[in-house]
XYZ file of C-alpha atoms in Angstrom:
162
model
C 6.745 -22.617 9.929
C 3.416 -20.757 10.121
C 3.318 -16.992 9.737
C 2.657 -15.216 13.032
C 3.246 -11.857 14.712
C 6.830 -10.578 15.002
C 7.970 -12.323 11.820
C 9.413 -10.676 8.725
C 7.357 -12.026 5.834
C 8.311 -11.846 2.160
C 5.687 -12.331 -0.528
C 4.981 -11.812 -4.212
C 1.600 -10.604 -5.390
C -0.572 -9.744 -8.341
C -3.438 -7.328 -7.716
C -6.581 -7.623 -9.857
C -9.695 -5.471 -10.122
C -13.332 -6.563 -10.127
C -13.086 -7.636 -13.791
C -9.939 -9.702 -13.204
C -7.657 -7.198 -14.956
C -4.155 -6.857 -13.470
C -3.668 -3.508 -11.710
C -0.149 -4.149 -10.430
C 2.284 -6.941 -9.665
C 5.787 -7.414 -8.343
C 6.322 -10.381 -10.675
C 10.005 -10.563 -11.650
C 11.049 -8.118 -8.911
C 12.096 -8.445 -5.281
C 9.381 -9.700 -2.942
C 7.617 -7.321 -0.583
C 8.866 -7.629 3.010
C 6.965 -6.469 6.062
C 6.855 -7.003 9.823
C 3.774 -9.136 10.501
C 1.439 -7.970 13.270
C 2.657 -4.355 13.346
C 0.145 -2.644 11.022
C 2.682 -2.499 8.172
C 0.375 -4.170 5.668
C -3.259 -3.817 4.581
C -5.358 -5.584 7.219
C -7.011 -7.932 4.712
C -3.698 -9.005 3.174
C -2.067 -9.494 6.576
C -5.039 -11.525 7.843
C -4.941 -13.685 4.696
C -1.210 -14.386 5.147
C -1.531 -15.124 8.873
C -0.975 -18.828 9.552
C 0.263 -19.588 6.033
C 3.596 -21.326 5.347
C 6.527 -20.511 3.083
C 5.720 -21.657 -0.434
C 1.950 -21.335 -0.096
C 0.149 -19.722 -3.031
C -3.429 -18.517 -2.660
C -5.969 -16.015 -3.924
C -8.055 -13.770 -1.709
C -10.763 -11.277 -2.681
C -11.108 -8.458 -0.185
C -13.682 -5.713 0.378
C -12.585 -2.086 0.246
C -12.652 -1.799 4.043
C -9.794 -4.335 4.284
C -7.571 -2.759 1.609
C -7.581 0.933 0.642
C -10.759 1.810 2.527
C -14.170 3.036 1.482
C -14.391 6.170 -0.649
C -15.018 9.365 1.305
C -17.538 11.785 -0.252
C -16.001 14.475 -2.472
C -16.822 17.328 -0.096
C -14.865 15.622 2.694
C -12.128 14.170 0.479
C -11.109 17.371 -1.318
C -8.301 19.359 0.267
C -6.235 22.305 -0.906
C -2.468 21.927 -0.786
C 0.442 23.983 -2.002
C 1.651 22.848 -5.434
C 5.209 22.762 -4.037
C 4.156 19.832 -1.790
C 3.063 17.645 -4.734
C 5.584 14.973 -5.772
C 5.628 13.151 -9.104
C 5.589 15.736 -11.901
C 6.561 19.315 -12.670
C 3.316 20.258 -14.451
C -0.001 19.173 -12.938
C -3.360 18.553 -14.605
C -6.687 17.296 -13.227
C -6.850 13.515 -12.999
C -3.107 13.062 -12.436
C -1.873 11.073 -9.446
C 0.522 12.760 -7.028
C 2.216 11.951 -3.754
C 2.040 14.262 -0.744
C 4.289 13.837 2.292
C 2.245 13.972 5.504
C 2.903 13.469 9.212
C 1.746 9.857 8.718
C 4.057 9.274 5.723
C 3.446 9.504 2.008
C -0.105 9.612 0.696
C -1.246 9.153 -2.877
C -3.781 11.751 -4.042
C -5.509 12.692 -7.305
C -5.412 16.222 -8.690
C -8.927 17.710 -8.997
C -8.089 21.324 -9.838
C -4.781 23.161 -10.064
C -3.842 26.816 -9.919
C -0.522 28.629 -9.951
C 0.238 28.083 -6.258
C -2.476 25.804 -4.867
C -4.122 22.567 -5.959
C -7.302 20.853 -4.880
C -6.672 17.147 -4.391
C -8.863 14.137 -3.703
C -7.310 12.318 -0.732
C -9.105 9.048 -1.497
C -6.658 6.422 -2.701
C -7.401 5.697 -6.387
C -8.367 2.122 -5.421
C -10.560 3.118 -2.462
C -14.072 1.732 -2.504
C -13.197 -1.239 -4.724
C -13.271 -4.973 -4.125
C -9.792 -6.256 -5.009
C -8.310 -9.706 -5.589
C -4.768 -10.586 -4.578
C -2.839 -13.597 -5.887
C -0.203 -14.114 -3.178
C 2.810 -16.389 -2.826
C 4.599 -16.469 0.535
C 8.270 -16.783 -0.443
C 10.044 -16.247 2.864
C 9.604 -15.739 6.581
C 11.888 -15.429 9.572
C 11.705 -14.267 13.156
C 12.185 -10.511 13.345
C 15.214 -9.109 15.137
C 14.775 -7.124 18.338
C 15.807 -4.025 16.390
C 13.110 -4.610 13.735
C 10.469 -5.064 16.424
C 11.651 -1.902 18.219
C 11.614 0.065 14.937
C 8.262 -1.429 13.929
C 9.303 -2.475 10.433
C 11.334 -5.031 8.469
C 14.917 -4.279 7.498
C 16.826 -5.521 4.462
C 15.742 -6.585 0.984
C 12.127 -5.608 0.312
C 11.900 -3.797 3.646
C 13.112 -0.516 5.114
C 16.674 0.714 4.613
C 18.153 3.157 7.140
């Protein structure tokens, strides 16, 4: 069975930087599950998985534009937000990663400067602007249910839980 739109795909991955160092991996954990063809996955990863079969293992190196995007210049990437909207720690210092809930979902940011009530954050993802290599193993795939297609995401293990 080849991976195509409207399928729930499960995969394991290891993410490596330009030097080949491991940045993150789901090795030994549940596979990632997503609804293929519904913009639920980085475009480069989804395109690489498209047409593959269960059990296929492959490596793909992707430009920044197909993963976390190109870096936006500091002047455009720095935004001020209320400290109460930062998630991840109780005391903030420059260089720390935080999560901010937005209208488009959660967004990872980096603290640039912090005051008592407000913080300046860099909205670039920490991996933006970098060429990244993914070792991927497709471990499962099935046709999505009508409900999953209507909701626009995968349900169940590795997916969204209502």
